[in-house]
Short mmCIF file of C-alpha atoms and ligand atoms in Angstrom, two decimals:
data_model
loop_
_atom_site.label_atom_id
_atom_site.label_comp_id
_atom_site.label_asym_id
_atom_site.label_seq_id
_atom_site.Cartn_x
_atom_site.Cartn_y
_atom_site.Cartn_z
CA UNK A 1 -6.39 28.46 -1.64
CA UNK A 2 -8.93 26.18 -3.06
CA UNK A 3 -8.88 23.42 -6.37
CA UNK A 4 -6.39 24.77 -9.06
CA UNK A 5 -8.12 26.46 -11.56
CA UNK A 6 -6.11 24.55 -14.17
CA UNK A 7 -6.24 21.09 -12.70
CA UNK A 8 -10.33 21.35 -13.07
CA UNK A 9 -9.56 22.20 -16.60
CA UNK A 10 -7.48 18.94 -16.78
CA UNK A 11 -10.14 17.12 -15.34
CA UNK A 12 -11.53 15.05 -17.88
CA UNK A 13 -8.40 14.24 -19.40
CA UNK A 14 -7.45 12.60 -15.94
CA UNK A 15 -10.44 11.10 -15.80
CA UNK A 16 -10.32 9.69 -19.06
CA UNK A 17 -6.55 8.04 -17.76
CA UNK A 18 -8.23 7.01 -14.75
CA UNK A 19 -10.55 4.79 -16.74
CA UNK A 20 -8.08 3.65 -19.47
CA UNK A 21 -6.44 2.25 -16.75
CA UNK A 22 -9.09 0.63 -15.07
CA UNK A 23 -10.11 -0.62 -18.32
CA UNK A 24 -6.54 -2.40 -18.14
CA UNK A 25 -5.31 -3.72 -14.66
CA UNK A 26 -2.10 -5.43 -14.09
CA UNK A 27 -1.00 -7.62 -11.33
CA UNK A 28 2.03 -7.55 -9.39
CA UNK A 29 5.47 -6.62 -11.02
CA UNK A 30 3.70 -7.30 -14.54
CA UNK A 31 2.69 -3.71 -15.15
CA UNK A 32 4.32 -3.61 -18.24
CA UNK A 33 1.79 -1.92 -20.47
CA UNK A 34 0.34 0.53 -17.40
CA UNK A 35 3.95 1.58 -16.97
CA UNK A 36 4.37 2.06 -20.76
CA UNK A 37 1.43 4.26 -20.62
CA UNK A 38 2.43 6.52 -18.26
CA UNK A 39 6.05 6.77 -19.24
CA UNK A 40 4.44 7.81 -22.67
CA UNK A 41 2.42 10.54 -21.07
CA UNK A 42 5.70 11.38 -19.20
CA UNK A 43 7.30 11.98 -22.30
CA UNK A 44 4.37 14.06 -24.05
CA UNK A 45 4.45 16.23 -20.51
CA UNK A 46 8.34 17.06 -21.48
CA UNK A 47 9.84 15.94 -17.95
CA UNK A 48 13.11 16.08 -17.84
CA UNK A 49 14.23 12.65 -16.93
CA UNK A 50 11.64 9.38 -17.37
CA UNK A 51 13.57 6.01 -16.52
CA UNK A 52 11.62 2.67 -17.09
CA UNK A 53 12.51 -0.74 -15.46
CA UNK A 54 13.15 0.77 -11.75
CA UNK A 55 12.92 -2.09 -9.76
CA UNK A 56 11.94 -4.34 -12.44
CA UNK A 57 8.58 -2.26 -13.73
CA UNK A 58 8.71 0.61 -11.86
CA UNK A 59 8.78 4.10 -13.72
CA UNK A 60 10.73 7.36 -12.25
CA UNK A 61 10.44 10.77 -14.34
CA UNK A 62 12.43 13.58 -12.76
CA UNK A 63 10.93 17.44 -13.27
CA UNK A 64 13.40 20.48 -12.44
CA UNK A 65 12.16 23.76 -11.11
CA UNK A 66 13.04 26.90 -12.91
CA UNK A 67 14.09 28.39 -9.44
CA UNK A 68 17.07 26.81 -9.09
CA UNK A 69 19.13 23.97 -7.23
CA UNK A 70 17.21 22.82 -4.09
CA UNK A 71 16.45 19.26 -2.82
CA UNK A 72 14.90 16.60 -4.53
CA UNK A 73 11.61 15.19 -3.06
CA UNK A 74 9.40 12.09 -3.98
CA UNK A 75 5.78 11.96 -4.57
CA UNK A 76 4.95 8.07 -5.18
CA UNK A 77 1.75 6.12 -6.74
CA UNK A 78 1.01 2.29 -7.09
CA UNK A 79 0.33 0.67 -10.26
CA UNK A 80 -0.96 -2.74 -9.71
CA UNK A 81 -4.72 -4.09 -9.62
CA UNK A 82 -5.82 -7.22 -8.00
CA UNK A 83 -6.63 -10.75 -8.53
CA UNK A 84 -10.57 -9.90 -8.42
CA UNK A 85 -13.33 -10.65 -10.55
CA UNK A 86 -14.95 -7.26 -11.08
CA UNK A 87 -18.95 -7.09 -10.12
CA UNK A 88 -19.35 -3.54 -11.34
CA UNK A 89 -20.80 -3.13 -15.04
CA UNK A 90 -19.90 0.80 -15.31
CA UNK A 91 -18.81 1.42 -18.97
CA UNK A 92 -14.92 1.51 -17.79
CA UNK A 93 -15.04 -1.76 -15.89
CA UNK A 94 -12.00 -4.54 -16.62
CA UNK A 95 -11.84 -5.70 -19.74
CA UNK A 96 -9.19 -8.35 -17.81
CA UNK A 97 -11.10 -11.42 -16.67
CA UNK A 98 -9.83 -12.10 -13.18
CA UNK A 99 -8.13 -8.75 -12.67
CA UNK A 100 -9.18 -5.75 -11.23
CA UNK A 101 -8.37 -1.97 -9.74
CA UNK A 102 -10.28 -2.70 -6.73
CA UNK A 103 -7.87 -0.97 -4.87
CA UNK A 104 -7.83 2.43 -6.51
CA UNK A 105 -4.15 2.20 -7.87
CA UNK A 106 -6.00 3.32 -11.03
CA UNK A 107 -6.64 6.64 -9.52
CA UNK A 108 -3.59 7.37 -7.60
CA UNK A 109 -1.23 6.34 -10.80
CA UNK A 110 -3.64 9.35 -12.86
CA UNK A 111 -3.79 11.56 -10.48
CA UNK A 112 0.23 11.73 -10.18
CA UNK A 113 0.61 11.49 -13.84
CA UNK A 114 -2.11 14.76 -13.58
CA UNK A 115 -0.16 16.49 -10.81
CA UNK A 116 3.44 15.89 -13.44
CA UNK A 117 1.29 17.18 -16.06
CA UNK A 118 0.89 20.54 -13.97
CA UNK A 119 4.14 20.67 -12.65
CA UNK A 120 6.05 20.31 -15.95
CA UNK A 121 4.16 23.04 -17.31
CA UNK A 122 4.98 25.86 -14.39
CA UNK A 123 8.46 24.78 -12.74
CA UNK A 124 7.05 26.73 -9.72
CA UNK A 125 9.78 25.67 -7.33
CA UNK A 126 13.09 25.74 -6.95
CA UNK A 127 15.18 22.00 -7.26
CA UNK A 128 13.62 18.51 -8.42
CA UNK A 129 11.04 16.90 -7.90
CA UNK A 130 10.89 12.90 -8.27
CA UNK A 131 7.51 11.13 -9.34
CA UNK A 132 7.52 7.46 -8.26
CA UNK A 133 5.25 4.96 -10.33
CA UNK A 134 5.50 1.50 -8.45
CA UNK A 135 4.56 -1.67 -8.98
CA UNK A 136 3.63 -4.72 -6.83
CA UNK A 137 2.37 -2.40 -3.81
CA UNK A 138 -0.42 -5.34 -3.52
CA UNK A 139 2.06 -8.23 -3.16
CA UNK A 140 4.47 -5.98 -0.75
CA UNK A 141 7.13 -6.25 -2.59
CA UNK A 142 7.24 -3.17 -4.90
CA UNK A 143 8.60 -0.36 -3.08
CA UNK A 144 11.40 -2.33 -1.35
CA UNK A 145 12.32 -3.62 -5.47
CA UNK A 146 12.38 -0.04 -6.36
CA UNK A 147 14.82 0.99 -2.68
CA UNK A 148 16.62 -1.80 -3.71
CA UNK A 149 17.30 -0.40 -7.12
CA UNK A 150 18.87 2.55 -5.61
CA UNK A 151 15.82 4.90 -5.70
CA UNK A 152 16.74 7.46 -2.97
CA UNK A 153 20.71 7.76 -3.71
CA UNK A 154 20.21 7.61 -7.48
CA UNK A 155 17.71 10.65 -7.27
CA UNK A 156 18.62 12.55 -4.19
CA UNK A 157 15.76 11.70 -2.27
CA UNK A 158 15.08 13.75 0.91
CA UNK A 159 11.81 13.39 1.77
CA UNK A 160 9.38 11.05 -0.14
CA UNK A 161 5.47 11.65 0.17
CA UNK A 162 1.87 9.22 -0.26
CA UNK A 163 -1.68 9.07 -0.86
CA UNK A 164 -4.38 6.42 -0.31
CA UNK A 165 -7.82 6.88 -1.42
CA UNK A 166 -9.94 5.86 1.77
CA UNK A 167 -13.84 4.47 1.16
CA UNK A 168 -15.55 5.88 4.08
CA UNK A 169 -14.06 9.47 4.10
CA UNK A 170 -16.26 12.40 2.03
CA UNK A 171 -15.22 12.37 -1.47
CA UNK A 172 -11.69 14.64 -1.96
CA UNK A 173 -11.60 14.93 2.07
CA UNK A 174 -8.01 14.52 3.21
CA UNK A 175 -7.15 12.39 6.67
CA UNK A 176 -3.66 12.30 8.00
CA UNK A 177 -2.46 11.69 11.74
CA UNK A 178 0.75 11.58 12.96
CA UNK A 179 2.87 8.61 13.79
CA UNK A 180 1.53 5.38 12.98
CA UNK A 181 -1.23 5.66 10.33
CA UNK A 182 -1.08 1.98 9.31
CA UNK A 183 -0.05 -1.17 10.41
CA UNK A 184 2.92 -3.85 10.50
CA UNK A 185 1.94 -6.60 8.42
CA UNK A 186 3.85 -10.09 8.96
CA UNK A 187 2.12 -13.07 7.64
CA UNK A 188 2.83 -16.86 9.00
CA UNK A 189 2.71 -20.37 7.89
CA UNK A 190 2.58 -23.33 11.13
CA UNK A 191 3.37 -26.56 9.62
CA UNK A 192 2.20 -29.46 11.75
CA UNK A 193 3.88 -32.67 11.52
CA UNK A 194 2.48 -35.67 13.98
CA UNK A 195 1.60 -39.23 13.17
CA UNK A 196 -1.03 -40.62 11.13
CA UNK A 197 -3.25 -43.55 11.25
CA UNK A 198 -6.64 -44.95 12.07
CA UNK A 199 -9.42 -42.93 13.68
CA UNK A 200 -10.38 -45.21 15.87
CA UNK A 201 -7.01 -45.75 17.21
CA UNK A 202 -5.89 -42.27 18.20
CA UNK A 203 -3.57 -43.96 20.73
CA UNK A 204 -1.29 -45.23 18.00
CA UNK A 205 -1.11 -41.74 16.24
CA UNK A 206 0.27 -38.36 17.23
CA UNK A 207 -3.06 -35.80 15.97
CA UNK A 208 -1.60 -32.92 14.21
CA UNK A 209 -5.75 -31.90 13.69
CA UNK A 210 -5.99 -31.62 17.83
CA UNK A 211 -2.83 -30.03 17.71
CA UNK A 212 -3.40 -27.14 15.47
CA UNK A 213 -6.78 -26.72 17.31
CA UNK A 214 -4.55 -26.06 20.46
CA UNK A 215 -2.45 -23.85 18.54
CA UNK A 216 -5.24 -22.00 16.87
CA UNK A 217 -6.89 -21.50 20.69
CA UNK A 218 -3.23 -20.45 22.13
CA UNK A 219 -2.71 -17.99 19.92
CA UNK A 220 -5.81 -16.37 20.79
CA UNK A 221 -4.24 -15.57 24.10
CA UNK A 222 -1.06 -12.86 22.48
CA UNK A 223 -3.34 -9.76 21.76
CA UNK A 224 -5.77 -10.21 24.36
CA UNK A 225 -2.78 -11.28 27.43
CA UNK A 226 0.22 -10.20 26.52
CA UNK A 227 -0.81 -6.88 24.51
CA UNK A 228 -1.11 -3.84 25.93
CA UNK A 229 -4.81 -3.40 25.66
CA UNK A 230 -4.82 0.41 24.25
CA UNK A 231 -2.13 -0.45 21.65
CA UNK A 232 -3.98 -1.89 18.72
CA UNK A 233 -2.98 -5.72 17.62
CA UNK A 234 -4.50 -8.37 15.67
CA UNK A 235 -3.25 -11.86 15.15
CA UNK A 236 -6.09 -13.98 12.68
CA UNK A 237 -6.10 -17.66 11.59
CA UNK A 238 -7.03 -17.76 8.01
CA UNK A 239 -6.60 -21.02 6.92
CA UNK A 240 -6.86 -24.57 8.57
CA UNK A 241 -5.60 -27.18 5.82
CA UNK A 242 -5.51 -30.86 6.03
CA UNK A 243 -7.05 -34.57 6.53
CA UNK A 244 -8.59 -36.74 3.70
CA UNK A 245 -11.60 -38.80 5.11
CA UNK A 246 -13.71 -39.41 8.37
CA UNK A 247 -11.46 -42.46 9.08
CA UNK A 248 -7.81 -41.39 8.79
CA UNK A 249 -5.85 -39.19 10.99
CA UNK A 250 -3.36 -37.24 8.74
CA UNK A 251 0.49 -37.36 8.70
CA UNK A 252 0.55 -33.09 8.52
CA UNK A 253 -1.85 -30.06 8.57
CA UNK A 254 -1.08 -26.86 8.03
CA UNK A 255 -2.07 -23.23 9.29
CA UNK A 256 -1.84 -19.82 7.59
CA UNK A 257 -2.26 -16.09 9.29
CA UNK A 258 -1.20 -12.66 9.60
CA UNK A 259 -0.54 -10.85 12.26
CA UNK A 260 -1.10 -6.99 12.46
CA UNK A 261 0.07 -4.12 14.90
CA UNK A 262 0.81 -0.29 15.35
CA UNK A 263 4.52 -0.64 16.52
CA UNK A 264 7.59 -2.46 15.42
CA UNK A 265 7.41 -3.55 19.19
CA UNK A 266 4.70 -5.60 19.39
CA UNK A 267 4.92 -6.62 16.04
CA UNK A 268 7.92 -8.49 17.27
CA UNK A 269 7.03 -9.16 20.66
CA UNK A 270 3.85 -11.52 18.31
CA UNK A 271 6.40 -13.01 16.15
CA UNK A 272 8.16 -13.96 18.93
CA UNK A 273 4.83 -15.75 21.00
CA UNK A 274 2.81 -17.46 17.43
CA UNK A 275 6.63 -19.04 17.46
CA UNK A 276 6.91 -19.89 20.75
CA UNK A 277 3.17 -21.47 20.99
CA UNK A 278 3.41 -23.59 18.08
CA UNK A 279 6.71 -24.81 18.99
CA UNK A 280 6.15 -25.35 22.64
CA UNK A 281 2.80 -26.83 22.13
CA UNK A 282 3.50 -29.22 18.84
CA UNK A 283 6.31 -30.24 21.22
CA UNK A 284 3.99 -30.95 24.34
CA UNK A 285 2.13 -33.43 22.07
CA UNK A 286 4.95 -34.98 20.49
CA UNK A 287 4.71 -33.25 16.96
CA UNK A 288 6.87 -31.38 15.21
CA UNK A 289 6.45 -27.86 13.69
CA UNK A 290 7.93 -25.41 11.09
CA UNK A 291 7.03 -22.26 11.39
CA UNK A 292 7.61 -19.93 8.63
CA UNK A 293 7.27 -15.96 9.66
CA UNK A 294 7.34 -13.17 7.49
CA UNK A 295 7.39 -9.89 9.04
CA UNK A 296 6.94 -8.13 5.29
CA UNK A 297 5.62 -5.07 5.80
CA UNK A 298 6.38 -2.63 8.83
CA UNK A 299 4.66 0.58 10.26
CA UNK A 300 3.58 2.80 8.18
CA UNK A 301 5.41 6.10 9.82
CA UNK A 302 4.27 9.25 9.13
CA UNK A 303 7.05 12.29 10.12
CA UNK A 304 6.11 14.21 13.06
CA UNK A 305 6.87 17.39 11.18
CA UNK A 306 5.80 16.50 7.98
CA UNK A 307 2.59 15.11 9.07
CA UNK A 308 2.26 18.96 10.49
CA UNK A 309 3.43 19.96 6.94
CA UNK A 310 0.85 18.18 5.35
CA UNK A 311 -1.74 19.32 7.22
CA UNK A 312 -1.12 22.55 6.34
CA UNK A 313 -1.06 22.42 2.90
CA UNK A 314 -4.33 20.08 2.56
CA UNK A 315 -5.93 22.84 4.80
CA UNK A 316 -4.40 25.16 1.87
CA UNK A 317 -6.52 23.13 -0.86
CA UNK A 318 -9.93 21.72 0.80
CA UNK A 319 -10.31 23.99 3.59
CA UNK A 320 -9.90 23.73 7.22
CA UNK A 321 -13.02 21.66 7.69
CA UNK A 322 -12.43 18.84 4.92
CA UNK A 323 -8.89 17.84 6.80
CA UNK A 324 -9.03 15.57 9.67
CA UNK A 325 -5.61 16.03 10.99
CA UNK A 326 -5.86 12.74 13.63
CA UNK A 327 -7.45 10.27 11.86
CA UNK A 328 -7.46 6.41 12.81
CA UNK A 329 -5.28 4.46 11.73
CA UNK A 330 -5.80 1.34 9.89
CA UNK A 331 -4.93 -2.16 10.74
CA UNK A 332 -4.24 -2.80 6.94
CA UNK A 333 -0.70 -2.46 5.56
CA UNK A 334 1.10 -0.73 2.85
CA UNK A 335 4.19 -1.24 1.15
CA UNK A 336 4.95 2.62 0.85
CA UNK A 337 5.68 2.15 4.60
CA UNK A 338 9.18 0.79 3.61
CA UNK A 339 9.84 4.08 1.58
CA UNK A 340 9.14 6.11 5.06
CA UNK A 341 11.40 4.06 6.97
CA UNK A 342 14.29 5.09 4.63
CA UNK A 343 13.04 9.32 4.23
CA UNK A 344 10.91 11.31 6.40
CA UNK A 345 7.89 12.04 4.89
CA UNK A 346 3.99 11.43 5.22
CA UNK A 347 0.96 9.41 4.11
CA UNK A 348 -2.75 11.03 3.59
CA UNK A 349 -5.79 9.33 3.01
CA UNK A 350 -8.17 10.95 0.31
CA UNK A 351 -11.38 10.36 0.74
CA UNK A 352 -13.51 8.09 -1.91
CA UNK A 353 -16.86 8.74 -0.36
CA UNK A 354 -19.46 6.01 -0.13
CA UNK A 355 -17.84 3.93 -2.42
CA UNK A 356 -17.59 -0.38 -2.00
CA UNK A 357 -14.50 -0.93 0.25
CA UNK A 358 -11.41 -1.71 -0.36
CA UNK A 359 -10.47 -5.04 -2.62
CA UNK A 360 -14.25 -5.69 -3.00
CA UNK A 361 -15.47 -6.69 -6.17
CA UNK A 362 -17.60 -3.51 -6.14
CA UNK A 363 -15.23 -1.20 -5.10
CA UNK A 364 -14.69 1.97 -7.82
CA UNK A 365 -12.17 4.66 -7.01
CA UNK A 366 -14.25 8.27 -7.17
CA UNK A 367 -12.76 10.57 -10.24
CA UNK A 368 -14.58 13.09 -8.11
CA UNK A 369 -11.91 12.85 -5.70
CA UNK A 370 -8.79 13.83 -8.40
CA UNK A 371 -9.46 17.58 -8.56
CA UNK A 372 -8.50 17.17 -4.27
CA UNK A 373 -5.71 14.74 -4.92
CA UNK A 374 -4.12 16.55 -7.91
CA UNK A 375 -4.22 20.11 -5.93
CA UNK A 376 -2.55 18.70 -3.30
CA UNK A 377 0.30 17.21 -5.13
CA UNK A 378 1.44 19.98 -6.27
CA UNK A 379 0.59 22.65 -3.70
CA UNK A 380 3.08 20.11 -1.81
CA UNK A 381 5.80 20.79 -4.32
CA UNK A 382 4.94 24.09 -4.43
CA UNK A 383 5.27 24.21 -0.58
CA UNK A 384 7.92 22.29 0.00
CA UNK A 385 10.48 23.49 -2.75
CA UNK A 386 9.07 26.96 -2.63
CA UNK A 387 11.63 29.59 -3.89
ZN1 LIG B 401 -4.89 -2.83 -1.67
ZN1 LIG B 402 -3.87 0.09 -2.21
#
């Protein structure tokens, strides 16, 4: 079964969302007029539940089947843009200096609100389904505001589903794997503390400079040592802060990272050694450390079963050869991965053709792509709650 006939009839009025709301990119939890415009379309669609404010800007809209009681399952979309300065001068670009949908939030938030449109209109399954608008999915913080809210016991939840558009992929190709499909994400802050004083009398002073080299050098010993070498890891130094002039050797520096990996397992086992090898080194020299870790985002999980699920019914709408049912993951993270830790369920990427990447100033995300994403919402409804 290929593209819904009437989802290419909606397609310019998604479209023309999909812009609108690139036109108009939020940041963070301050969504407040891109959640106001899709709770409005909510309400024009006739859903029969729309609650603002769900986990602080977050938007939920509830549609029944007219089959009957059945379980309740989630289909969720990200809101927020990015702190980017938009290179792109198509006639939709921001109109928000400093601000941008270079992420594609734009099109996932339409291409629900096109897939409600649908599904309000037929009812062609039996018990609810649950459309999840979030925001802050960029700041990681979004989807575990909206948990915390009470978003799978206040709804029912049962099984709660994703989609990321993927530069790189064909346009409206669909690429799924089991398992892990993206990465834990923790980030880190090493605070050096030595002693400062005059360059030419390092004696006198403990160097927290030659001490964070150390550090930085050490910790380029976790992924390739003490990682198994076929389980993807990544642990990167992204910011080496401190000093004043050629002369003085500073009181403090300070280091900032993130650390990436496939399983909870190493994910811990590298908290546990960028801890270890700042402390143990800082205290080798003499110096003293604080280390701030912050394991914020884990493993994005995708259901066994579901992932199988998933396949079938992307199969259903692009056709065997547009699905790549084992994909790579990514070493990226995603915030929807604390939603799948909480309900089976799976993540797809859609494919956004040969479009800028990700958060890059040039990035667009491909309306050509919605007529894929759209279908597949709701031949996953359809599929799932069939009656
Ligand atoms: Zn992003
Ligand atoms: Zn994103």
């Amino acid at each position: 079964m290929p593209i819904l006939n009437r989802v290419s009839d909606m397609y310019d009025e998604i479209a023309f969302w999909r812009r609108h709301l690139h036109q108009h990119p939020e940041i963070g939890f301050e969504v407040h007029q891109t959640a106001e415009f899709v709770a409005r379309r909510l309400e024009e669609f006739g859903v029969n539940e729309i609650h603002r404010g769900v986990g602080q800007t977050g938007v939920v809209a509830v549609i029944r089947g007219r089959h009957g009681d059945g379980p309740a399952i989630a289909l969720r979309a990200d809101m927020d843009a990015l702190p980017i300065v938009e290179a792109g001068g198509q006639p939709h670009a921001s109109t928000i200096e400093g601000a941008m949908h270079a992420c594609g939030h734009d099109g996932h938030t339409a291409m629900l609100l096109g897939a409600a449109k649908y599904l309000a209109e037929t009812r062609n399954f039996k018990g609810n389904v649950v459309l999840v608008f979030q925001p802050a999915e960029e700041i990681g913080s979004g989807a575990r505001a909206m948990i915390e809210d009470g978003l799978f016991d206040r709804f029912g939840i049962s099984h709660v589903y994703g989609m990321h558009n993927m530069p790189g992929i064909p346009v409206g190709d669909i690429a799924l794997k089991r398992g892990a499909i993206m990465a834990a994400s923790a980030k880190f802050t090493i605070r050096i503390h030595g002693r400062g004083g005059h360059a030419a009398r390092p004696h006198t002073t403990i160097d927290p400079i030659v001490v964070g080299a150390q550090i930085v050098g050490a910790l380029q010993t976790i992924v390739s040592r003490t990682v198994d070498p076929i389980a993807p890891a990544v642990v990167t130094v992204t910011r080496f802060a401190g000093g004043t002039a050629d002369n003085i050797i500073p009181e403090a520096i300070e280091l900032w990272g993130t650390a990436r990996a496939l399983s909870m397992a190493d994910a811990r086992h590298i908290e546990e050694r960028v801890t270890a090898i700042a402390t143990k080194t800082a205290e080798a020299a003499g110096a003293r450390v604080e280390v701030d870790y912050n394991q914020s985002i884990p493993v994005t999980e995708n259901d066994t079963d579901e992932a199988a699920f998933c396949t079938r019914i992307a199969r259903e709408v692009v056709g065997d050869a547009r699905v790549d049912a084992e994909t790579v993951p990514v070493m990226a993270g995603e915030d929807f991965s604390h939603m799948l830790d909480r309900r089976p369920g799976t993540l797809v990427f859609l494919g956004n053709g040969a479009s800028a990447g990700l958060h890059h100033p040039a990035y667009d995300f491909s309306d050509e792509a919605i007529p894929a994403g759209v279908s597949y919402w709701i031949r996953l409804v359809e599929g799932k709650l069939s009656p």
